[in-house]
Amino acid sequence: MAANGTGLPMARKPLAKIVTDDKQGNGMCHDDSAKGVKAQTIDELHFLQKKRSAPTTPLEGNQGAFASLPDDERRRQQLQSISASLASLTRGTGPKVVRGDPAAKSSQAVEHVAHRHHHHVGAPAISVSDDSSLKFTHVLYNLSPAELYEQAVKYEKGSFITSSGALATLSGAKTGRSPRDKRVVMDDTTQNELWWGRGSPNIEMDEHTFLVNRERAVDYLNSLDKVFVNDQFLNWDPQNRIKVRIVSARAYHSLFMHNMCIRPTDEELENFGTPDFTIYNAGQFPCNRYTHYMTSSTSIDLNLARKEMVILGTQYAGEMKKGLFSVMHYLMPKRQILSLHSGCNMGIDGDVALFFGLSGTGKTTLSTDHNRYLIGDDEHCWSDYGVSNIEGGCYAKCIDLSREKEPDIWNAIKFGTVLENVVFDEHIREVEYGDKSVTENTRAAYPIEYIPNAKLPCIGPHPKNVILLACDAFGVLPPVSKLNLAQTMYHFISGYTALVAGTEDGIKEPTATFSACFGAAFIMLHPTKYAAMLAEKMQKHGATGWLVNTGWSGGSYGSGNRIKLAYTRKIIDAIHSGSLLNATYEKIDVFGLEIPTEIEGVPSEILRPENTWGDKKAYKNTLLKLGCLFKNNFETFTNYKIGKDTKLTQEILAAGPNF
Ligand SMILES: Nc1ncnc2c1ncn2[C@@H]1O[C@H](COP(=O)(O)OP(=O)(O)O)[C@@H](O)[C@H]1O
Ligand SMILES: C=C(OP(=O)(O)O)C(=O)O
Ligand SMILES: [Ca+2]
Ligand SMILES: [Mn+2]
């Protein structure tokens, strides 16, 4: 080979030119198996890839706030509404907001608007004195799950796509709610209306401090390149639907709320107008410990008069869903509607069951039943017309989740689902549900229609069965007992469960938790208000109460075992079918509960807890110990009247443990 100093063979003759326009048809260098693209440049090609979404369907007729407006005017008003939401209360102006991702070049040209008090949009520019009003805040408005996935994966550390298509993400330092940091503004109205003081979840704060925290959150959000805005609904009952707006900094939060709230149709979104309630989620940013009332860097602040909630210092997404639930616990009873911390499902014959219970007792697991229609797993309303779900999605615990035991939840963990704080294989991205490295409280949030037999719309007739779930780690409550109305009320007000810490070594003793109405962390009024409404509704519609222990059997935590989910499901089946109503019952000591002697598919000996304990003396002592805990807890309620007459109150007081 001739050396020419270049390392390449020396060309004797110029190379033949490659013919691209092959008129001779010799087939050389030509692939005609597919037509070429219509684009002339890469940019054009990328432009072709995205078909423009129908620009929010044009309206026929003129229902709704913006109905008669042309498209661009309506979009301008929507932006103006978002700018107003983000307005600083001291500077009096909202930021210049622009739709779209700041990273997308094309969005720079789209409409933008700034909100000013006392000024018309489009009025001559006024001079600005602070830098924040010179910048644009990009608004990512009701993005689709696919768009939110891209945002999360691109910009949020710890966001990954799992092998089943779910979006795995981390909630940061907080992996559960922070009830001791939840504050409510006390003003002349709320001072009289709400439940304050011992046992109440409502920790007082004043209006001024709320505004300080609100400003802190708003300034933080406005300092970002972009914020996510979700406009959605709560409550499937159309008469009592609430419009909510969630402003957040993370795609994770936006996708979570997309899944958990009710998703508006394009048409409903066009007519959305002003929200009834707004959440400012600045969870990545702490509150200021020098601010009055602040006891940590976390504060979740609710202002009912302003219809606003501010979140600082926690990214745990459940804070938003449960925060809105508190709002419903205030608004609904005002309309004679009972708000319930319960799951709800319906049989093919229209029989509805409610499942009350504290966290981890089985609301989500047991309401998700392949043989029944799921109305919802966690938050409902009971009005004069029946039940309605407040939410548009479910939030399932997924620690130790298995395909065999909970197939419907397993299958719901797919594209669109948010998976919080789970551990997965770094390469295959298969989730290891048994792994508690990040937290025991791993969660999946998915739209309710991911459950194949979801009842859409999520409403149903009056409940026939009211099931109170307790996960009794003492192992002394029977797997199931039939309750009379007074007993149902006693156990509803007590709101008992006893879980074990699980992750910590050396924990031998279960600790009892009493949480009024099975959700004291979320109620706003005194527990007896909700209890009276429940009693009235159960009486009026002839519902039967049941107490189901989904916890330990054969001994306390440490010596006994958790009741098999398969048995609990058989018990629940017998309640639904009506067969348990007509079973033979016997009474047990101390709690005076009526227990059935037989249930199809359940070994009879486990129905009476005493039978399952080897050490009968230990059983009796544990039973008495739990009885004492119930008595002590109920003391705070003995001076309250429940319902219109003292008769029921007396009966309820007598319905507790007796020894
Ligand atoms: N016998 C049982 N009944 C109900 N749940 C059980 C039982 N045994 C184990 N579990 C587990 O307990 C957890 C119940 O949690 P979940 O249904 O999410 O509670 P909630 O919705 O009330 O917070 C699930 O992880 C479920 O698999
Ligand atoms: C989201 C929660 O609900 P649950 O555990 O009842 O499903 C919670 O309590 O934070
Ligand atoms: Ca749940
Ligand atoms: Mn719940």
Short mmCIF file of N, CA and C and ligand atoms in Angstrom, two decimals, residues 177 316 321-322 341 359-360 363 378 395 397 443 522, ligand 2:
data_model
loop_
_atom_site.label_atom_id
_atom_site.label_comp_id
_atom_site.label_asym_id
_atom_site.label_seq_id
_atom_site.Cartn_x
_atom_site.Cartn_y
_atom_site.Cartn_z
N ARG A 177 -47.34 11.88 56.99
CA ARG A 177 -47.89 13.19 57.36
C ARG A 177 -47.25 13.72 58.64
N TYR A 316 -44.21 15.34 51.34
CA TYR A 316 -45.08 14.16 51.36
C TYR A 316 -46.43 14.52 50.72
N LYS A 321 -53.75 15.66 49.81
CA LYS A 321 -55.02 14.94 49.74
C LYS A 321 -55.74 15.00 51.08
N LYS A 322 -55.02 14.80 52.17
CA LYS A 322 -55.66 14.80 53.47
C LYS A 322 -56.00 16.23 53.92
N HIS A 341 -64.19 9.17 56.78
CA HIS A 341 -62.87 8.60 56.47
C HIS A 341 -63.07 7.10 56.30
N SER A 359 -55.22 4.44 59.54
CA SER A 359 -54.23 4.07 58.55
C SER A 359 -53.71 2.64 58.76
N GLY A 360 -53.71 1.87 57.71
CA GLY A 360 -53.14 0.53 57.78
C GLY A 360 -54.08 -0.55 58.28
N LYS A 363 -58.79 -0.32 54.83
CA LYS A 363 -59.81 0.35 54.03
C LYS A 363 -59.56 0.13 52.53
N ASP A 378 -61.03 5.76 50.37
CA ASP A 378 -60.59 6.54 51.54
C ASP A 378 -61.48 7.69 52.03
N TYR A 395 -55.00 5.56 47.03
CA TYR A 395 -53.65 5.75 47.57
C TYR A 395 -53.35 4.53 48.43
N LYS A 397 -51.25 1.50 50.26
CA LYS A 397 -49.98 1.13 50.87
C LYS A 397 -49.40 0.03 50.03
N ARG A 443 -46.06 3.90 49.00
CA ARG A 443 -47.42 4.13 48.51
C ARG A 443 -47.52 4.15 47.01
N PHE A 522 -58.26 14.54 60.73
CA PHE A 522 -58.85 15.26 59.60
C PHE A 522 -60.16 15.97 59.92
C1 LIG B 2 -52.86 8.84 53.26
C2 LIG B 2 -53.24 8.40 54.39
O1 LIG B 2 -54.28 7.49 54.44
P1 LIG B 2 -54.46 5.97 54.82
O2 LIG B 2 -53.24 5.51 55.52
O3 LIG B 2 -55.67 5.99 55.68
O4 LIG B 2 -54.70 5.22 53.55
C3 LIG B 2 -52.66 8.96 55.59
O5 LIG B 2 -53.18 8.71 56.68
O6 LIG B 2 -51.66 9.71 55.44
#
